[in-house]
Short mmCIF file of C-alpha atoms and ligand atoms in Angstrom, two decimals:
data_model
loop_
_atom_site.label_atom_id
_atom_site.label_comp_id
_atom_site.label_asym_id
_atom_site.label_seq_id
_atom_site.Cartn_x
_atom_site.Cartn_y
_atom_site.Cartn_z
CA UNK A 1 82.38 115.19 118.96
CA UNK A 2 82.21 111.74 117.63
CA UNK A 3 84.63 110.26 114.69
CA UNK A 4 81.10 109.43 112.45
CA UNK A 5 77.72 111.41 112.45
CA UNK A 6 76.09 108.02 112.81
CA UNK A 7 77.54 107.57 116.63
CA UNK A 8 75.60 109.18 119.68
CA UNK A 9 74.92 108.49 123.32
CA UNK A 10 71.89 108.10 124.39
CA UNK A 11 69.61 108.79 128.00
CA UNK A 12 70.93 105.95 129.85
CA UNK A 13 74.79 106.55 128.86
CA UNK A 14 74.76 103.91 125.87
CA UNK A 15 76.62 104.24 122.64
CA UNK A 16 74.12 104.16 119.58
CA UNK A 17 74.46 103.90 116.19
CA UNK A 18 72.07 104.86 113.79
CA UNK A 19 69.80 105.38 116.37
CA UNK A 20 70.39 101.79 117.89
CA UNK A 21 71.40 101.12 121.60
CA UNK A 22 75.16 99.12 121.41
CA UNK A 23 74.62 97.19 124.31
CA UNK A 24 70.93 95.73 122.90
CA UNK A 25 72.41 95.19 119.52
CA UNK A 26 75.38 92.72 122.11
CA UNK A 27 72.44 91.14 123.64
CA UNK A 28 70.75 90.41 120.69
CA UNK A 29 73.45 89.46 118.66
CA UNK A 30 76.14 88.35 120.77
CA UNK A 31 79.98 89.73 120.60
CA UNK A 32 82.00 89.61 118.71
CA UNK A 33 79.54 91.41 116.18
CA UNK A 34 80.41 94.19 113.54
CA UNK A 35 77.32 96.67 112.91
CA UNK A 36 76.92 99.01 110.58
CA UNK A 37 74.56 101.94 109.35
CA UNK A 38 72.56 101.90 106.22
CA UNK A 39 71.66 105.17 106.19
CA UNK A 40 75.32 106.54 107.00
CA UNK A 41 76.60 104.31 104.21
CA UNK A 42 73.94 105.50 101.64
CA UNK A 43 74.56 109.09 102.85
CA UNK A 44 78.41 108.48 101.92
CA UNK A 45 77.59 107.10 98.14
CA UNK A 46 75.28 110.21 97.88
CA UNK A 47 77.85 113.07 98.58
CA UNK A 48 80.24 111.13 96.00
CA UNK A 49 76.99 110.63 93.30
CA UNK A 50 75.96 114.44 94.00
CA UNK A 51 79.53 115.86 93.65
CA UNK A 52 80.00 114.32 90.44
CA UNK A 53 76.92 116.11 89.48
CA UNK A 54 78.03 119.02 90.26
CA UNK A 55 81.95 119.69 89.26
CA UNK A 56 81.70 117.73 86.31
CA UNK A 57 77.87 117.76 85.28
CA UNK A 58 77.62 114.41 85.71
CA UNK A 59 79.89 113.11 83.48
CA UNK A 60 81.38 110.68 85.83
CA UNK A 61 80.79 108.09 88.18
CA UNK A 62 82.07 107.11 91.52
CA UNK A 63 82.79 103.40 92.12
CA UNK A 64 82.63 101.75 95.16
CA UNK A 65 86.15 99.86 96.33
CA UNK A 66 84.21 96.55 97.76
CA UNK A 67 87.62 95.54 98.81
CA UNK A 68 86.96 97.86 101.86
CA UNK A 69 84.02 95.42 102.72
CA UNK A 70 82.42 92.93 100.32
CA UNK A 71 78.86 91.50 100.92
CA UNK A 72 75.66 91.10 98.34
CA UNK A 73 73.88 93.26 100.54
CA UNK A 74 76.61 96.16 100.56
CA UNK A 75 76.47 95.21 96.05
CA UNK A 76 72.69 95.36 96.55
CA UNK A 77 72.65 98.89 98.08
CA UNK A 78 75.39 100.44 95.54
CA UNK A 79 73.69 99.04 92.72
CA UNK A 80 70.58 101.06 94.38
CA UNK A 81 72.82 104.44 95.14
CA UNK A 82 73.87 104.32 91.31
CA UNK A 83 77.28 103.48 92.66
CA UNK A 84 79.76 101.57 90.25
CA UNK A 85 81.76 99.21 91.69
CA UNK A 86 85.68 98.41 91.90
CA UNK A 87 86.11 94.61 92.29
CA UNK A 88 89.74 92.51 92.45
CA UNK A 89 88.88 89.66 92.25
CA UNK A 90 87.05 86.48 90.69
CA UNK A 91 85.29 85.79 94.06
CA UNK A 92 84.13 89.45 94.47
CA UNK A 93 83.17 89.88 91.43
CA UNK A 94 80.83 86.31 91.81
CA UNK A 95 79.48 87.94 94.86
CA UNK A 96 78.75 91.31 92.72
CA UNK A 97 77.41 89.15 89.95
CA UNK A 98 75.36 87.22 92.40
CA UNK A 99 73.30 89.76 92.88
CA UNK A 100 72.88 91.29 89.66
CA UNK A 101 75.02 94.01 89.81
CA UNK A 102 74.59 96.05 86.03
CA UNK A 103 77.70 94.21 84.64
CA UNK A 104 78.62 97.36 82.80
CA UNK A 105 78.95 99.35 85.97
CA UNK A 106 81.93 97.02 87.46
CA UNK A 107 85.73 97.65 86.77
CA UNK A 108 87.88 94.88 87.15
CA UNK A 109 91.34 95.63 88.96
CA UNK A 110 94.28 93.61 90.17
CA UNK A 111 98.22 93.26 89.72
CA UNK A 112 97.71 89.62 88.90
CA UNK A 113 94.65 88.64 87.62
CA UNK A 114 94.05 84.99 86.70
CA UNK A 115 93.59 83.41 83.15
CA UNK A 116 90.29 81.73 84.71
CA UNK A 117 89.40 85.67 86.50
CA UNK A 118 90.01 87.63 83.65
CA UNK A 119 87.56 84.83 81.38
CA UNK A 120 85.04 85.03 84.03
CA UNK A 121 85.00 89.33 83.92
CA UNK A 122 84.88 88.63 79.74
CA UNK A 123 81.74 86.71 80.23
CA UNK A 124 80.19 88.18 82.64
CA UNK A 125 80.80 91.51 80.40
CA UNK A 126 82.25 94.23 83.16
CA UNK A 127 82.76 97.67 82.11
CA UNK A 128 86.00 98.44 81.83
CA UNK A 129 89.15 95.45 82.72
CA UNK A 130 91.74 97.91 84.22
CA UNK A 131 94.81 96.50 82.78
CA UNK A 132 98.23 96.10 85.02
CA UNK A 133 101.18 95.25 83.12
CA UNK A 134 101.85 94.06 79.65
CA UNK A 135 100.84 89.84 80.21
CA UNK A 136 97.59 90.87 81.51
CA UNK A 137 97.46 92.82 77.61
CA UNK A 138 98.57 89.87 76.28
CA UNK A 139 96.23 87.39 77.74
CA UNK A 140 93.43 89.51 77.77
CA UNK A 141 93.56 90.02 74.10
CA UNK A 142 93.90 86.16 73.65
CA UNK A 143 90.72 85.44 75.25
CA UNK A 144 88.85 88.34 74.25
CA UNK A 145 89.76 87.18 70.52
CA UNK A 146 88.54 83.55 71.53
CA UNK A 147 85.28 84.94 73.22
CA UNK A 148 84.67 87.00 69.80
CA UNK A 149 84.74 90.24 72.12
CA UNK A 150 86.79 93.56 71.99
CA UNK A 151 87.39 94.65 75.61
CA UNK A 152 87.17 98.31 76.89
CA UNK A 153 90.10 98.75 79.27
CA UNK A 154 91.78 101.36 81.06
CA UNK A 155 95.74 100.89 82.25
CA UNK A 156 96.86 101.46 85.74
CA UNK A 157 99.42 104.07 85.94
CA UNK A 158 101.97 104.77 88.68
CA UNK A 159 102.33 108.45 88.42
CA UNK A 160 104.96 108.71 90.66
CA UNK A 161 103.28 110.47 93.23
CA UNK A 162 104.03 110.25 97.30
CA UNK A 163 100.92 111.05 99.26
CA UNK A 164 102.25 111.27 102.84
CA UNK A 165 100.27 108.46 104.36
CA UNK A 166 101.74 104.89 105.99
CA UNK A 167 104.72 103.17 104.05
CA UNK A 168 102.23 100.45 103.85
CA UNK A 169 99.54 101.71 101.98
CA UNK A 170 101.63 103.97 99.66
CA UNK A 171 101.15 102.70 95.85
CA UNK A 172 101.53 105.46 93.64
CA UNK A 173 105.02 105.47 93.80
CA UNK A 174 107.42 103.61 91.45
CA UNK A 175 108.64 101.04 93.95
CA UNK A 176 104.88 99.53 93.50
CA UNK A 177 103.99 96.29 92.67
CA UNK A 178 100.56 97.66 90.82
CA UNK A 179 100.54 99.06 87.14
CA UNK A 180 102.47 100.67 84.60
CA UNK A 181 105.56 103.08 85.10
CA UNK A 182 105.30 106.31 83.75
CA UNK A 183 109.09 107.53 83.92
CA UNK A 184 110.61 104.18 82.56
CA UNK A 185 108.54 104.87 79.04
CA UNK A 186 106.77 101.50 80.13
CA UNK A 187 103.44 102.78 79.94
CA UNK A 188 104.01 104.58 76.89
CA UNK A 189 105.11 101.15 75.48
CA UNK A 190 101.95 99.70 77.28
CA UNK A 191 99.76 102.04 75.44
CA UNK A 192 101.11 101.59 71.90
CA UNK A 193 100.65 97.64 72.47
CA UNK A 194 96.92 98.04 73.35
CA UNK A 195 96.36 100.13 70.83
CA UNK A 196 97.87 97.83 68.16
CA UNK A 197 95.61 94.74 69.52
CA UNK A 198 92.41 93.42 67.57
CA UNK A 199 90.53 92.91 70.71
CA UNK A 200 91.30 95.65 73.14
CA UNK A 201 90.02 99.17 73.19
CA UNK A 202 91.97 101.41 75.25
CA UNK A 203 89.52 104.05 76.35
CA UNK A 204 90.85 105.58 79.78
CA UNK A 205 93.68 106.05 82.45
CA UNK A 206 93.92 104.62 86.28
CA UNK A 207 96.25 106.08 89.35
CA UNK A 208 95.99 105.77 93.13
CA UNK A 209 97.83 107.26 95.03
CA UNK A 210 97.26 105.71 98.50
CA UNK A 211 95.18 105.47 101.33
CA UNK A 212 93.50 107.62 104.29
CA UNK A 213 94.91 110.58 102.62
CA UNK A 214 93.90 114.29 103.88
CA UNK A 215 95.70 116.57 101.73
CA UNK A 216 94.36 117.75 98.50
CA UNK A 217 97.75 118.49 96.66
CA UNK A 218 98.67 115.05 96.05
CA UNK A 219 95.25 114.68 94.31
CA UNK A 220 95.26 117.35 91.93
CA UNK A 221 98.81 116.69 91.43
CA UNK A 222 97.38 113.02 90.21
CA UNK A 223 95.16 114.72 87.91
CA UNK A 224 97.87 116.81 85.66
CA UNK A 225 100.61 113.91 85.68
CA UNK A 226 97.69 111.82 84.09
CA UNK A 227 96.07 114.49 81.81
CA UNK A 228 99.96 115.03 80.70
CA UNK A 229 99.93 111.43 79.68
CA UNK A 230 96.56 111.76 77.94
CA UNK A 231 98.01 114.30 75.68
CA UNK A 232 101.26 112.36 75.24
CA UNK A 233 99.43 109.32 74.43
CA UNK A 234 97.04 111.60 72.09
CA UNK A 235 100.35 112.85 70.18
CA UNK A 236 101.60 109.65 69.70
CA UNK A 237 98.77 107.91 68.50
CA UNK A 238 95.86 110.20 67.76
CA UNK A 239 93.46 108.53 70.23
CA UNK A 240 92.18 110.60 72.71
CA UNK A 241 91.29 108.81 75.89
CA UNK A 242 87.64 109.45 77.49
CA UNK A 243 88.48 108.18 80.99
CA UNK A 244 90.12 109.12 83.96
CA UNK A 245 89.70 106.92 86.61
CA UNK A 246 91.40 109.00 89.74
CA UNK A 247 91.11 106.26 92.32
CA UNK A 248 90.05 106.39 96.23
CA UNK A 249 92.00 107.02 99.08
CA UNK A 250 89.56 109.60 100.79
CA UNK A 251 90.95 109.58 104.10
CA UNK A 252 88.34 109.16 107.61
CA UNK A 253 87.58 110.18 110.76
CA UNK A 254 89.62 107.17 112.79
CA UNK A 255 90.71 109.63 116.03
CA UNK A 256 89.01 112.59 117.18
CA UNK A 257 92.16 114.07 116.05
CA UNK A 258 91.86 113.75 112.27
CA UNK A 259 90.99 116.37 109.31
CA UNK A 260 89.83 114.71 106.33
CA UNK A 261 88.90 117.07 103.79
CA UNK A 262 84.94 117.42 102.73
CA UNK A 263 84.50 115.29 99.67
CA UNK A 264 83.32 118.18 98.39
CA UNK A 265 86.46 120.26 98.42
CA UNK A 266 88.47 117.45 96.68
CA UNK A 267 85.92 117.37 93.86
CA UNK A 268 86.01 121.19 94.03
CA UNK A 269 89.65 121.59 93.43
CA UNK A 270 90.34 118.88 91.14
CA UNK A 271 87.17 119.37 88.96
CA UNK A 272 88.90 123.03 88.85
CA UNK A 273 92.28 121.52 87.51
CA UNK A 274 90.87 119.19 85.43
CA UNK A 275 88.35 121.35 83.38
CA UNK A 276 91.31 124.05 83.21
CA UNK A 277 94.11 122.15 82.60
CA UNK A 278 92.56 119.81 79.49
CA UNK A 279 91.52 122.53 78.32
CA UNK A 280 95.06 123.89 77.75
CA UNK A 281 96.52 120.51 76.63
CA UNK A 282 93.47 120.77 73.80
CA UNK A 283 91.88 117.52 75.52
CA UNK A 284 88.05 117.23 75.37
CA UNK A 285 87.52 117.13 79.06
CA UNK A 286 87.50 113.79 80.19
CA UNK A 287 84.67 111.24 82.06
CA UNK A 288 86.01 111.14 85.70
CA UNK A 289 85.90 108.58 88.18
CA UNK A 290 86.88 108.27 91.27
CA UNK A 291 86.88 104.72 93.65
CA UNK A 292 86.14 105.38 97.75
CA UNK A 293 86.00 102.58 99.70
CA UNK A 294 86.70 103.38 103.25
CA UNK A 295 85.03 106.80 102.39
CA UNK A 296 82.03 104.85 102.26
CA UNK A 297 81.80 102.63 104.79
CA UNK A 298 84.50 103.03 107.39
CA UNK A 299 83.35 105.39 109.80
CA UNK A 300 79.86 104.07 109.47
CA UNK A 301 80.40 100.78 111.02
CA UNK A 302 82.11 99.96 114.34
CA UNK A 303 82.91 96.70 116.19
CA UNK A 304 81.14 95.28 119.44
CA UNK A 305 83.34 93.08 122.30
CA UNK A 306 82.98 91.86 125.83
CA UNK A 307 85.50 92.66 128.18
CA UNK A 308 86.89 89.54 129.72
CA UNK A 309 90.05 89.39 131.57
CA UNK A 310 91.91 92.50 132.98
CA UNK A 311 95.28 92.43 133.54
CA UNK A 312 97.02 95.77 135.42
CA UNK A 313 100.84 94.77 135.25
CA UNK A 314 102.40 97.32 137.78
CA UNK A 315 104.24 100.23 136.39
CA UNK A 316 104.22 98.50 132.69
CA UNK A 317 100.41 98.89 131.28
CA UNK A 318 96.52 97.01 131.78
CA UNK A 319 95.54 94.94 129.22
CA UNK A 320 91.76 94.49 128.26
CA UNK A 321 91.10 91.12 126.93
CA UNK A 322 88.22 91.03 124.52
CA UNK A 323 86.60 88.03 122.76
CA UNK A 324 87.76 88.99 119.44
CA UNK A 325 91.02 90.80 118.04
CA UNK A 326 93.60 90.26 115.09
CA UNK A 327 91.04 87.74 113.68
CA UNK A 328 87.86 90.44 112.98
CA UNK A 329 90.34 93.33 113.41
CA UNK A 330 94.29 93.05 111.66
CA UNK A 331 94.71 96.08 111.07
CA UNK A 332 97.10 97.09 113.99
CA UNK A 333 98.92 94.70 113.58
CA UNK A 334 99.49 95.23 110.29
CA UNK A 335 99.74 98.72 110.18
CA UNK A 336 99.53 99.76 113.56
CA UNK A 337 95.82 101.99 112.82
CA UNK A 338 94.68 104.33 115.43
CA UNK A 339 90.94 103.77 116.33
CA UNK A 340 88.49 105.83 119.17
CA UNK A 341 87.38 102.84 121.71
CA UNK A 342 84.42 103.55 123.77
CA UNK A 343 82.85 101.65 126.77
CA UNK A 344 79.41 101.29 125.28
CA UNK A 345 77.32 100.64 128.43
CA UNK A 346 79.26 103.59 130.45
CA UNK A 347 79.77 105.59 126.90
CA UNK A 348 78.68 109.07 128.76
CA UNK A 349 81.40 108.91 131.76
CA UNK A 350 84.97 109.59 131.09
CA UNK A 351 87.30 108.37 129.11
CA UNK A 352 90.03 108.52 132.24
CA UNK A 353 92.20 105.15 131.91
CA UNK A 354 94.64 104.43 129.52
CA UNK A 355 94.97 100.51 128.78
CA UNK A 356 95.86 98.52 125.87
CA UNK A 357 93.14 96.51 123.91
CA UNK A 358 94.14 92.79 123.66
CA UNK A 359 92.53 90.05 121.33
CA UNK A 360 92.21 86.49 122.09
CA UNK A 361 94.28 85.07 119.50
CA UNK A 362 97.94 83.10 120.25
CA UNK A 363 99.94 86.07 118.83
CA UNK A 364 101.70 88.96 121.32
CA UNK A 365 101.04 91.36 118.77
CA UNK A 366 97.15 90.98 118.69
CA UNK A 367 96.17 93.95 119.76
CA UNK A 368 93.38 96.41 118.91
CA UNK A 369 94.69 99.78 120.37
CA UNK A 370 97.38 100.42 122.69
CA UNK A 371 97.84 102.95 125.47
CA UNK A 372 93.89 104.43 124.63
CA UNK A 373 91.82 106.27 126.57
CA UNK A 374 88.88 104.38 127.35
CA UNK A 375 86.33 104.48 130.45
CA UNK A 376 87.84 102.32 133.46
CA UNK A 377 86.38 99.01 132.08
CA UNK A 378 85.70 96.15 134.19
CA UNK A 379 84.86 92.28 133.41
CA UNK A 380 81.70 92.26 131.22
CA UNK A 381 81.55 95.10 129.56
CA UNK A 382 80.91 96.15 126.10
CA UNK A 383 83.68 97.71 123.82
CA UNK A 384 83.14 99.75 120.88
CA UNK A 385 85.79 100.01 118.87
CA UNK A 386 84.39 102.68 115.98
CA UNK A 387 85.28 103.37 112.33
CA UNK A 388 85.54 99.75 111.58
CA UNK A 389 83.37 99.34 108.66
CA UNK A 390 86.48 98.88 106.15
CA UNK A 391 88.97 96.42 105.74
CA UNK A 392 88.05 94.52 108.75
CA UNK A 393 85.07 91.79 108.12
CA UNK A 394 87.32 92.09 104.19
CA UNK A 395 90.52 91.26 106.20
CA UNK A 396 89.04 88.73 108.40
CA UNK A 397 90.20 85.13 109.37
CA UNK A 398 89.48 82.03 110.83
CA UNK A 399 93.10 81.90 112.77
CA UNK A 400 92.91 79.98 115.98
CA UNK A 401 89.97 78.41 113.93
CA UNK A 402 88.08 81.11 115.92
CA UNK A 403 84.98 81.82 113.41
CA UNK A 404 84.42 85.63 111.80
CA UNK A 405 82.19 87.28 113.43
CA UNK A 406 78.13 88.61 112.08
CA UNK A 407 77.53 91.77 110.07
CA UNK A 408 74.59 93.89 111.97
CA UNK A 409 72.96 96.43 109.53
CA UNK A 410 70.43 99.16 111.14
CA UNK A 411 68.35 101.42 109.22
CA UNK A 412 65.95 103.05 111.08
CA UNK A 413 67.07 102.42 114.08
CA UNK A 414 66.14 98.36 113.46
CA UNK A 415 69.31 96.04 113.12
CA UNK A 416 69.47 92.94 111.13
CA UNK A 417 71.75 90.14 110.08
CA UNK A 418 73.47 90.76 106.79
CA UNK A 419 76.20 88.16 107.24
CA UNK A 420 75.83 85.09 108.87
CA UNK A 421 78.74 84.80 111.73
CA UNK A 422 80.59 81.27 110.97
CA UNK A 423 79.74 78.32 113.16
CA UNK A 424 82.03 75.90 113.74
CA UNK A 425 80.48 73.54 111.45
CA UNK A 426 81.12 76.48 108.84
CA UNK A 427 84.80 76.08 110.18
CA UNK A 428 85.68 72.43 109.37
CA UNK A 429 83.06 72.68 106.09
CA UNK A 430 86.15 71.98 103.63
CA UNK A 431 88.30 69.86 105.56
CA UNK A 432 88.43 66.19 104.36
C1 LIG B 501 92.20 100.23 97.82
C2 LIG B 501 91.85 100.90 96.58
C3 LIG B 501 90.80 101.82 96.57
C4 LIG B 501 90.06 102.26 97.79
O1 LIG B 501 90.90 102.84 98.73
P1 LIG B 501 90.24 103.59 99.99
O2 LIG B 501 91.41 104.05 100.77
O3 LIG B 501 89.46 102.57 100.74
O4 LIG B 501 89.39 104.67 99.47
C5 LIG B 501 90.45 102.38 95.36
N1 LIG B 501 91.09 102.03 94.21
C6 LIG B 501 92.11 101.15 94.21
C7 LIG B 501 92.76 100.82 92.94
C8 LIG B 501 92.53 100.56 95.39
O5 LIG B 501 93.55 99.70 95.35
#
């Protein structure tokens, strides 16, 4: 009935999650507030760690994206799961590092990594570097050879794949900013480089294909463009690569409405092609990864608002101003995302008007939802806006110099602060 397992109703017609009444979590906390489930999010990293286990024996790993939503408590319970973890950048990877994070579990990605990043992933000795385009190679060699260090990496591929989802969030095509062309013979030339250099050590193969993606075809699809590389590349050069890194894009429950695929299935199918298919290329099967983010934590977080004003314009539409918006939440207005709203103190009665969601920020297009169905809200009620847990306390801002908003976690039913919500002393902390 509800977009996330974690979500219920309770006796007196409040929204829960994780066994935790909404509206006492707004008391408590205050609104704006984002919460989110521990146990939901562990359950997540488990189905990923448990499929691995079983379609591929557990030669593999599953990395968490902590772009989708970046904390030392969300490193702290990853590290716990026996999650690896995707970081792209120098300031999540100090926040990964922070806590400890096993430094050989984290993969380094990004189309334009700094001099000063890619010194700081060196020293802090991550995993694998996953290698963009042919500068990174070149730097990265340089200051691998001045650290004394040979550096495992693994080169992001564009296999040239179109996964059906938003224009947007398409990136395995070859109009893509990120990683190496496969038709243009770049990343063949990309290969033969790293293999030629002192201090690199090629050992494994990137793609991603997009995001929120429900179909399996595109996937497997993924899988033989890249294992047709690996046996290219093994041709060529005799090296046989022991990675494939298959990326995320494990689409969520954001409407009723939607059909993502068990995680199970996709691991199913593509374990299937993968065992089969390498070996008919003569390929030792490869260690397979694969990189959720909003998998993990989207649909087990949601965001908490008080209704302020209400605004019916006659035969145009009602907007509901809340007291957050494109500051906690841009992602309609960058990519127009559908999301379930619910009236959290009146979650049981129905959902029978249709209004538009407004934020409180100076922009015309901040907006949360438009034309939704939510219960007929009045002045001082409590909105929950669900499946928010990724990209939106990652995508947050301080426009308006209107602070970001706390990060709830419950587990057991008990919420607690995992991120501070900014003061405005927190807001003029760098100014001059
Ligand atoms: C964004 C991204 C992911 C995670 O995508 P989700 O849609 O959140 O699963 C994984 N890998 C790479 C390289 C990405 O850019």
């Amino acid at each position: 009935m509800y977009v996330s397992d974690c979500i219920d109703i309770n006796s007196q017609g409040h929204l829960t999650i994780g066994g935790c009444d909404t509206t006492h979590i707004a008391k408590e906390f205050g609104t704006p507030v984002y919460v989110m489930d521990e146990d939901e999010i562990r359950k997540n990293c488990r189905k990923f760690v448990e499929s691995i286990n079983e379609y591929y024996g557990g030669n593999g790993m599953a990395l968490y994206a902590s772009k989708a939503f970046c904390c030392k408590e969300i490193c702290r319970i990853m590290a716990q799961e026996g999650m690896g973890l995707d970081v792209v950048s120098g300031g999540e990877l100090f926040t990964a590092t922070s806590v400890g994070f096993p430094a050989e579990r984290i993969y380094f990605h990004g189309n334009n990594k700094t001099s000063a990043e890619l010194k700081q992933a060196i020293d802090y000795g991550v995993g694998k570097i996953i290698v963009d385009n042919i500068l990174e190679l070149e730097t990265l060699n340089e200051l691998a050879s001045a650290a004394g260090k040979k550096e495992k990496i693994i080169m992001r591929i564009k296999p040239g794949i179109d996964a059906h989802t938003h224009e947007f969030i398409k990136t395995g095509q070859i109009d893509s900013k990120f990683g190496f062309a496969l038709e243009t013979g770049e990343a063949m030339e990309g290969v033969l480089k790293a293999v030629s250099m002192p201090n690199i050590e090629l050992v494994g193969l990137h793609c991603h294909i997009g995001s929120q993606i429900f179909d399996l075809d595109p996937f497997e699809l993924a899988a033989r463009v890249m294992l047709d590389f690996m046996a290219e590349i093994k041709q060529a050069t005799g090296l046989e690569l022991s990675e494939l890194n298959l990326g995320g894009g494990f689409g969520i429950k954001y409407k009723k409405t939607d059909r993502p695929r068990p995680f199970k299935d996709y691991m199913k199918k593509v374990s299937e092609v993968i065992n089969e298919y390498s070996k008919k290329l003569k390929l030792k099967t490869p260690s397979i990864l694969v990189e959720p983010g909003r998998a993990i934590v989207g649909a087990a977080g949601l965001t908490l608002y008080t209704v302020g004003s209400v605004k019916s314009i006659p035969d145009v539409r009602t907007y509901i101003s809340v007291d957050g918006g494109m500051g906690d939440n841009p992602r309609y207005i960058l990519y127009q995302s559908n999301y379930e709203i619910i009236c959290a103190n009146r979650a049981a009665e129905k959902r029978s008007a249709t209004v538009t969601v407004a934020g409180k920020f100076c922009e015309s297009g901040d907006i949360i939802q438009e034309w939704t169905h939510v219960q007929p809200v009045k002045t001082g009620d409590i909105l929950a806006v669900l499946s928010t847990g990724a990209y939106n306390y990652s995508m947050a801002s301080h426009y308006n110099r209107i602070g970001r908003p706390p990060v709830v976690m419950v587990k057991g039913g008990e919420p607690r602060i995992i991120i501070r919500g900014d003061s405005y002393e927190d807001i003029i902390m760098n100014d001059i």
